[in-house]
Coordinates of C-alpha atoms and ligand atoms in Angstrom, one line a residue:
M4 CA -5.7 -31.0 -20.2
Y5 CA -5.1 -27.2 -18.6
N6 CA -1.9 -25.7 -17.8
N7 CA -1.3 -24.1 -14.2
C8 CA -0.3 -21.1 -15.1
K9 CA 2.6 -20.3 -12.8
P10 CA 5.3 -17.9 -12.9
M11 CA 8.4 -18.8 -14.6
P12 CA 11.2 -19.5 -13.1
R13 CA 13.1 -16.4 -11.5
L14 CA 15.4 -14.5 -13.5
Q15 CA 18.0 -13.6 -10.5
D16 CA 18.8 -15.0 -6.9
T17 CA 22.3 -15.3 -6.4
S18 CA 23.3 -18.7 -3.9
E19 CA 22.9 -16.5 -1.1
E20 CA 19.9 -14.7 -2.4
A21 CA 18.5 -18.3 -2.7
T22 CA 18.8 -19.6 1.1
Y23 CA 17.4 -16.6 2.3
R24 CA 14.3 -17.3 0.6
A25 CA 14.3 -21.0 1.3
R26 CA 14.6 -20.0 5.2
L27 CA 11.6 -17.1 4.4
R28 CA 9.8 -19.7 2.9
A29 CA 9.8 -22.2 5.1
W30 CA 9.1 -20.2 8.1
L31 CA 6.4 -18.2 6.4
S32 CA 5.0 -21.9 5.6
D33 CA 5.3 -22.8 9.5
N34 CA 3.9 -19.1 11.1
A35 CA 1.5 -17.4 8.5
P36 CA -1.7 -17.6 10.3
S37 CA -5.5 -16.5 9.3
I38 CA -6.9 -13.6 10.6
A39 CA -9.7 -11.4 10.4
K40 CA -9.0 -8.4 8.3
H41 CA -10.7 -6.2 11.1
D42 CA -9.0 -8.1 13.6
V43 CA -6.8 -5.1 14.7
D44 CA -5.3 -6.9 18.0
A45 CA -4.0 -10.2 16.0
L46 CA -2.6 -7.8 12.8
K47 CA -0.4 -6.3 15.2
A48 CA 0.5 -9.6 17.3
W49 CA 1.2 -11.5 13.5
Q50 CA 3.4 -8.2 13.3
R51 CA 5.2 -8.2 16.3
Q52 CA 6.1 -11.7 15.8
L53 CA 7.0 -11.5 12.3
Y54 CA 9.7 -8.2 14.1
E55 CA 11.0 -10.4 16.7
A56 CA 11.6 -13.5 13.8
G57 CA 13.7 -10.9 12.0
W58 CA 11.7 -10.5 8.9
L59 CA 10.9 -6.8 9.3
G60 CA 12.7 -3.3 8.7
L61 CA 14.9 -6.1 6.7
T62 CA 16.9 -2.3 5.0
W63 CA 16.1 -0.4 8.1
P64 CA 19.4 0.4 10.4
A65 CA 20.1 -2.2 13.0
E66 CA 21.0 0.9 16.3
Y67 CA 17.0 1.8 14.9
G68 CA 15.9 -2.6 15.6
G69 CA 16.0 -3.1 11.6
Q70 CA 18.3 -5.4 9.9
G71 CA 20.5 -3.6 8.2
L72 CA 20.2 -5.8 5.1
G73 CA 19.6 -4.2 1.6
F74 CA 16.9 -4.1 -1.2
R75 CA 16.9 -7.6 -2.3
Q76 CA 16.5 -9.1 0.5
Q77 CA 13.3 -6.8 1.4
A78 CA 11.7 -7.5 -2.4
I79 CA 12.2 -11.4 -1.4
F80 CA 10.5 -10.7 1.5
N81 CA 7.6 -8.8 -0.2
E82 CA 7.2 -11.4 -2.8
E83 CA 7.2 -14.7 -0.8
A84 CA 5.1 -12.5 1.3
A85 CA 2.6 -12.5 -0.7
R86 CA 3.0 -16.0 -2.1
A87 CA 2.2 -17.2 1.4
K88 CA -0.7 -14.9 0.9
V89 CA 0.1 -13.9 4.5
P90 CA -2.3 -11.2 6.5
P91 CA -2.5 -7.5 5.2
S92 CA 0.0 -5.5 6.7
V93 CA -1.6 -3.4 10.2
N94 CA 1.0 -0.4 10.0
N95 CA 1.8 -0.4 6.2
I96 CA 2.2 3.5 6.0
G97 CA 4.4 3.0 8.8
L98 CA 6.6 0.6 7.5
M99 CA 6.3 2.1 3.7
I100 CA 6.8 5.4 4.0
V101 CA 6.9 6.9 8.0
G102 CA 9.6 4.7 8.4
P103 CA 12.6 5.5 5.6
A104 CA 11.6 8.7 5.6
L105 CA 12.7 9.5 8.8
I106 CA 15.6 7.1 8.4
A107 CA 16.6 9.9 5.7
V108 CA 15.6 13.3 6.9
G109 CA 14.4 12.7 10.1
S110 CA 16.6 13.6 13.8
E111 CA 18.4 11.7 16.3
E112 CA 16.4 11.6 18.3
Q113 CA 13.2 11.1 16.2
K114 CA 15.0 7.8 14.6
R115 CA 15.1 6.4 18.4
R116 CA 11.4 7.4 19.6
Y117 CA 9.3 6.1 17.0
L118 CA 11.0 3.6 14.3
K119 CA 11.2 0.4 16.6
P120 CA 7.4 0.8 17.7
I121 CA 6.4 1.3 13.9
L122 CA 8.5 -2.4 13.4
T123 CA 6.5 -3.5 16.8
A124 CA 2.8 -2.2 15.4
E125 CA 2.6 -0.9 19.0
E126 CA 2.1 2.3 17.3
I127 CA 0.0 3.0 14.2
W128 CA 0.5 5.5 11.6
C129 CA -1.3 7.1 8.7
Q130 CA -0.2 9.3 6.3
G131 CA -2.2 13.2 6.0
F132 CA -1.7 14.3 2.4
S133 CA -4.2 14.7 0.3
E134 CA -6.8 17.5 1.1
P135 CA -10.6 17.9 0.4
N136 CA -9.4 20.7 -2.4
A137 CA -5.4 19.0 -2.6
G138 CA -4.7 15.3 -4.6
S139 CA -3.0 15.0 -7.6
D140 CA -2.7 19.2 -6.5
L141 CA -0.6 18.3 -3.5
A142 CA 1.2 21.7 -3.7
G143 CA -2.4 23.5 -3.3
L144 CA -2.5 22.4 0.4
Q145 CA -4.4 24.5 2.8
A146 CA -3.8 23.4 6.2
R147 CA -2.0 25.8 8.6
A148 CA 0.7 25.4 11.1
V149 CA 1.4 28.5 13.0
D150 CA 4.2 29.2 15.0
D151 CA 3.0 29.6 18.8
G152 CA 6.6 29.7 21.3
D153 CA 7.2 26.1 21.6
D154 CA 4.6 25.2 19.6
Y155 CA 2.9 25.1 16.1
V156 CA -0.6 25.6 16.0
V157 CA -2.6 23.3 13.2
T158 CA -6.1 23.8 11.8
G159 CA -7.4 22.4 8.6
Q160 CA -8.6 19.3 7.4
K161 CA -7.2 15.9 5.5
I162 CA -9.0 13.0 3.8
W163 CA -8.4 9.9 2.8
T164 CA -6.8 9.5 5.6
S165 CA -5.7 5.4 5.4
N166 CA -5.7 3.8 8.9
S167 CA -6.4 6.9 10.6
L168 CA -9.6 5.5 12.8
I169 CA -6.5 2.6 13.8
A170 CA -4.0 5.4 14.1
E171 CA -1.6 6.9 16.7
Y172 CA 0.3 9.1 14.8
I173 CA -0.3 10.8 11.3
W174 CA 2.7 12.1 9.4
L175 CA 1.6 15.2 8.3
L176 CA 2.1 18.4 5.7
A177 CA 1.0 21.7 6.9
R178 CA 1.4 25.0 5.5
T179 CA 3.7 27.6 8.1
D180 CA 4.4 29.9 4.7
P181 CA 1.1 31.2 3.2
A182 CA 3.1 34.2 1.1
A183 CA 6.0 32.1 -0.2
P184 CA 5.9 29.9 -3.5
R185 CA 2.9 27.2 -3.1
H186 CA 6.1 24.1 -2.7
K187 CA 7.9 26.1 -0.2
G188 CA 5.8 26.6 2.3
I189 CA 4.9 23.8 3.5
T190 CA 6.5 21.5 6.6
A191 CA 6.5 18.1 7.3
L192 CA 4.7 17.6 11.3
I193 CA 4.6 14.1 13.5
V194 CA 1.2 14.8 15.0
D195 CA -0.4 12.5 18.5
L196 CA -4.1 11.8 17.3
R197 CA -5.1 11.9 20.3
S198 CA -4.0 15.7 20.8
P199 CA -7.4 17.9 22.0
G200 CA -8.9 19.5 18.8
V201 CA -8.6 16.6 16.5
T202 CA -11.1 14.5 15.2
V203 CA -11.2 11.3 12.9
K204 CA -14.6 10.7 11.5
P205 CA -15.0 7.8 9.3
L206 CA -15.1 7.8 5.1
R207 CA -17.3 4.8 4.1
Q208 CA -16.0 3.2 0.6
I209 CA -18.1 1.6 -2.2
T210 CA -17.4 -2.1 -0.9
G211 CA -18.9 -0.7 2.4
E212 CA -15.9 -0.8 4.3
A213 CA -14.3 2.4 5.7
E214 CA -10.0 2.0 5.4
F215 CA -9.8 5.6 5.5
G216 CA -11.3 8.9 7.6
E217 CA -11.2 12.5 7.1
V218 CA -9.4 13.9 10.4
F219 CA -9.8 17.1 11.0
F220 CA -7.4 19.9 13.7
D221 CA -8.8 23.0 15.0
E222 CA -6.1 24.7 17.2
V223 CA -4.3 21.6 17.8
R224 CA -0.7 22.4 19.6
V225 CA 1.5 20.4 18.2
P226 CA 5.8 21.2 20.0
K227 CA 8.5 21.7 17.3
A228 CA 10.6 19.1 18.3
N229 CA 7.7 16.8 15.9
R230 CA 8.7 18.7 13.4
V231 CA 10.8 16.8 10.4
G232 CA 13.0 18.4 9.0
A233 CA 13.7 22.7 8.3
E234 CA 10.4 24.8 8.3
N235 CA 9.4 25.7 5.3
D236 CA 11.0 22.4 3.7
G237 CA 8.4 19.8 3.9
W238 CA 7.7 19.6 0.1
I239 CA 11.2 17.7 0.2
V240 CA 10.9 16.3 3.1
G241 CA 7.4 14.5 1.5
M242 CA 8.9 13.1 -1.6
K243 CA 11.3 11.7 0.5
T244 CA 8.7 9.4 1.0
F245 CA 8.3 7.9 -2.6
T246 CA 11.0 5.6 -1.5
R247 CA 12.4 2.3 -2.4
E248 CA 10.2 0.2 0.2
R249 CA 7.3 1.8 -1.7
A250 CA 8.6 1.2 -5.2
N251 CA 9.4 -2.4 -4.3
I252 CA 6.0 -3.6 -3.4
S253 CA 5.2 -3.9 -7.4
V254 CA 6.9 -7.4 -6.6
S255 CA 3.9 -8.4 -4.0
L256 CA 1.4 -6.9 -5.9
S257 CA 2.9 -8.7 -9.3
V258 CA 2.2 -12.3 -7.5
R259 CA -1.0 -11.1 -6.4
L260 CA -2.3 -10.7 -9.2
Q261 CA -1.0 -13.9 -10.7
Q262 CA -3.0 -15.5 -7.9
Q263 CA -5.6 -13.8 -8.7
F264 CA -5.5 -14.9 -12.4
D265 CA -5.5 -18.5 -11.4
R266 CA -8.3 -18.0 -9.0
L267 CA -9.8 -16.1 -12.4
L268 CA -8.9 -19.5 -14.0
E269 CA -10.3 -21.7 -11.6
G270 CA -13.6 -20.3 -11.8
I271 CA -13.8 -20.5 -15.2
R272 CA -13.0 -24.4 -15.7
G273 CA -15.6 -24.6 -12.5
R274 CA -18.4 -23.5 -14.6
D275 CA -17.5 -26.0 -17.0
V276 CA -19.3 -23.6 -19.7
P277 CA -17.3 -22.6 -23.0
L278 CA -16.6 -18.9 -23.1
D279 CA -17.5 -17.3 -26.2
T280 CA -14.9 -16.1 -28.5
Q281 CA -14.6 -12.8 -27.3
Q282 CA -14.4 -13.7 -23.6
A283 CA -11.8 -16.5 -24.5
R284 CA -9.8 -13.5 -26.4
E285 CA -10.2 -11.1 -23.0
V286 CA -9.2 -14.2 -20.9
A287 CA -5.5 -14.9 -23.4
L288 CA -4.9 -11.1 -23.8
A289 CA -4.7 -10.7 -19.7
Y290 CA -2.9 -13.8 -18.9
V291 CA -0.1 -12.5 -21.7
D292 CA -0.7 -8.8 -20.2
S293 CA -0.3 -10.3 -16.6
Q294 CA 3.2 -12.0 -18.0
C295 CA 4.4 -9.6 -18.9
L296 CA 4.0 -7.4 -16.0
T297 CA 4.8 -10.4 -14.0
L298 CA 8.3 -11.5 -15.3
T299 CA 9.2 -7.6 -15.4
C300 CA 8.5 -7.3 -11.5
E301 CA 10.8 -10.2 -10.9
R302 CA 13.7 -8.1 -13.4
L303 CA 13.6 -5.1 -11.2
A304 CA 13.0 -6.4 -8.1
G305 CA 15.0 -4.9 -5.3
R306 CA 16.4 -2.4 -8.5
L307 CA 13.0 -0.3 -8.9
F308 CA 13.6 3.3 -8.2
G309 CA 12.2 6.7 -8.1
F310 CA 10.1 7.7 -10.7
E311 CA 10.1 4.2 -12.9
S312 CA 8.2 2.8 -10.2
S313 CA 5.3 4.7 -11.4
V314 CA 5.3 2.4 -14.9
V315 CA 4.4 -0.5 -12.8
K316 CA 2.0 1.3 -10.5
V317 CA 0.2 1.9 -13.2
A318 CA 0.3 -0.9 -15.1
W319 CA -0.6 -3.3 -12.2
A320 CA -3.2 -1.0 -11.3
E321 CA -5.6 -1.4 -14.9
M322 CA -4.2 -5.3 -15.4
N323 CA -6.1 -5.6 -11.6
Q324 CA -9.1 -3.8 -12.7
R325 CA -9.2 -5.6 -15.9
L326 CA -9.1 -9.2 -14.2
Q327 CA -11.8 -7.6 -12.0
E328 CA -13.9 -7.0 -14.7
I329 CA -13.5 -10.3 -16.5
G330 CA -14.3 -12.4 -13.5
I331 CA -17.2 -10.3 -13.2
S332 CA -18.1 -11.1 -16.8
T333 CA -17.3 -14.4 -17.6
L334 CA -18.3 -16.3 -14.6
G335 CA -22.0 -15.9 -14.9
P336 CA -24.8 -14.5 -13.5
D337 CA -23.4 -15.4 -10.0
A338 CA -20.3 -14.4 -10.7
P339 CA -20.2 -11.7 -7.6
L340 CA -21.3 -13.7 -5.3
L341 CA -18.6 -16.5 -5.6
P342 CA -15.5 -16.7 -3.8
G343 CA -12.3 -15.6 -5.0
G344 CA -12.6 -12.6 -6.5
G345 CA -11.2 -10.4 -3.8
F346 CA -9.0 -10.5 -0.1
D347 CA -7.4 -13.3 -0.1
Q348 CA -4.7 -15.1 2.3
A349 CA -4.0 -18.2 3.8
G350 CA -6.5 -20.7 5.0
E351 CA -9.8 -19.5 5.9
S352 CA -10.5 -15.6 5.1
S353 CA -13.4 -15.7 8.1
S354 CA -14.5 -11.9 7.9
T355 CA -16.8 -10.2 10.7
W356 CA -19.3 -9.1 8.0
G357 CA -20.6 -10.3 5.0
T358 CA -23.5 -10.5 3.0
E359 CA -26.0 -13.4 3.8
A360 CA -25.4 -15.7 0.9
L361 CA -21.9 -15.9 1.5
S362 CA -21.4 -16.8 5.1
E363 CA -24.1 -19.5 4.3
T364 CA -21.4 -21.0 2.2
G365 CA -18.8 -19.9 4.9
E366 CA -17.7 -17.7 2.6
S367 CA -16.7 -14.2 3.1
F368 CA -17.8 -11.2 1.3
E369 CA -13.8 -9.5 1.0
N370 CA -13.5 -12.7 -0.5
S371 CA -16.0 -12.5 -3.7
W372 CA -15.9 -11.0 -6.7
Q373 CA -18.2 -8.1 -5.9
F374 CA -16.0 -7.4 -3.6
G375 CA -12.7 -7.7 -6.0
Y376 CA -14.3 -5.5 -8.5
L377 CA -15.7 -2.8 -6.0
R378 CA -12.3 -2.3 -4.1
S379 CA -10.4 -2.4 -7.8
R380 CA -12.4 1.2 -8.6
A381 CA -9.5 3.3 -6.3
N382 CA -6.5 1.2 -7.5
T383 CA -6.0 3.6 -10.1
I384 CA -6.4 6.8 -7.5
E385 CA -5.0 5.6 -4.4
G386 CA -1.3 6.1 -4.8
G387 CA -1.3 8.8 -7.3
T388 CA -3.5 8.5 -9.9
S389 CA -3.1 7.2 -13.3
E390 CA -3.2 10.1 -15.3
I391 CA -0.4 11.6 -12.3
L392 CA 1.7 8.7 -12.9
R393 CA 1.3 8.8 -16.9
T394 CA 2.7 12.5 -17.1
V395 CA 5.5 11.2 -14.8
I396 CA 6.3 8.4 -17.1
A397 CA 6.2 11.0 -19.7
E398 CA 8.0 14.1 -18.1
R399 CA 10.6 12.3 -16.1
V400 CA 11.2 9.0 -17.3
L401 CA 11.1 9.6 -21.3
G402 CA 11.8 12.9 -20.7
L403 CA 9.5 14.1 -22.9
P404 CA 8.9 17.8 -22.9
R405 CA 7.3 19.1 -20.4
K406 CA 3.8 21.3 -20.2
Ligands
LIG15 C1 -8.2 4.3 -1.3 C2 -7.7 5.6 -1.3 C3 -7.1 5.5 -0.3 C4 -5.5 6.5 0.1 N1 -4.7 6.9 1.0 C5 -4.8 7.9 1.6 C6 -3.9 8.5 2.2 O1 -3.2 7.1 3.1 N2 -3.6 9.5 2.0 C7 -3.7 10.5 1.9 O2 -3.0 11.6 2.0 N3 -4.3 10.4 0.5 C8 -4.8 9.1 0.6 N4 -5.4 8.9 -0.3 C9 -5.8 9.9 -1.5 C10 -5.1 10.1 -2.6 O3 -3.6 10.2 -3.0 C11 -6.1 10.9 -3.6 O4 -7.5 10.0 -4.0 C12 -5.7 10.9 -5.1 O5 -3.8 12.2 -5.1 C13 -6.5 11.4 -6.6 O6 -6.8 12.8 -5.8 P1 -8.1 13.7 -5.6 O7 -8.6 12.7 -4.9 O8 -8.1 15.1 -4.8 O9 -8.7 13.8 -7.1 P2 -8.2 15.1 -8.2 O10 -6.8 15.2 -7.6 O11 -9.1 16.3 -8.2 O12 -8.2 14.1 -10.0 C14 -9.5 13.7 -10.1 C15 -9.0 13.8 -11.0 O13 -8.5 14.7 -12.2 C16 -7.4 14.0 -12.7 N5 -6.5 14.7 -12.9 C17 -5.9 15.6 -11.9 N6 -4.7 16.5 -12.3 C18 -4.5 16.3 -13.1 C19 -3.4 16.6 -14.2 N7 -2.7 17.3 -13.8 N8 -4.1 15.4 -14.9 C20 -4.6 15.0 -15.8 N9 -5.6 14.3 -14.6 C21 -5.4 15.0 -13.8 C22 -6.9 12.6 -11.9 O14 -6.2 12.0 -12.6 C23 -8.6 12.5 -11.0 O15 -8.6 11.6 -12.4 C24 -6.8 7.6 -0.9 C25 -6.9 7.5 -2.2 C26 -7.6 6.4 -1.9 C27 -8.4 5.8 -3.4

């Protein structure tokens, strides 16, 4: 009676890309494991398996352990990995932010030292940019790095630092020249989180999880060899982290969005209770909008750079929140506890913790609509808030006059 909402055929694979896609799809279908989201050791082993099979570091130069391929192959990987519902990447910040930035601006020694262990997940990274008084206004950051012989001495606090509870290294922005204009006195540093004077404390989110933490630095000595780029050039170095790899996640997000929409439809059909006119209208409109977003992502896959990626980020974040809200409001009184709204991967996603009601049915809390709804609140904040990104779109993409 219903058509399945499959994405339309892709618009743009060359025959070489189609072959690459087919080989990858077959490998993922044979190898994608089922791993509990909190099983860090298993997630590291999975990343290593991907690396050894040649599916990681696709655009990174071969001399640093990469594959030396193009951004289209990276986009194809992101899309197929999402389609195969592979486990989340345990070192996503290393792979998407730190690695590409080191390739762009790191010293030869830093590239040789740090890139391969990022790929193999031997060293997990986090990103220390945000502070309690510097989020959207990143140039207001106050963590200090004071020149002292061969070292900098770092004192201050970072917040909302994803993966800091499992990371060995932090990619840090700190102020080296408080007298300089705000954007000009900042320096980028690699800091070993096991150094004396570092304290990491978990921050619990509304979902109950602690994906991120607070990181405190109390006179932490950081060798000057760990500076990335020139002293006081940290703003420019930081901006290099907004790379094409990051922009390319849009294609995997759009596949996940489509899967989310399919699960919403399954849930609605499973209830066999007709929707009222308003609910049906919302579902239909969400279908139209999610198809537009998916097709836009497919059209731009591998070709979406810089500020334009903000368009997809805003649209995806708000679309995901809408789908979650529709799920909660259309699936009936027990909607929050039903499976299908949250974290999903190949096979059964057995969580290490969950609500009693869900575990009785063998389902994890992380796969519930309640989890998905609560987690989606962060989508319009993480990676740049929607308000800030709208300003970026107005000023940098559309060229409207700046304030
Ligand atoms: C799940 C998650 C993971 C994160 N991971 C990391 C991480 O790994 N590393 C890291 O460094 N940071 C991380 N962050 C922090 C994130 O980058 C910041 O939360 C974000 O940049 C917003 O900063 P803020 O929280 O200080 O809010 P504020 O900047 O204080 O903003 C508060 C509100 O005011 C609005 N606002 C602020 N300025 C303007 C303006 N000029 N015009 C219009 N509206 C404005 C914002 O849109 C927002 O609605 C993470 C956040 C989340 C939610």
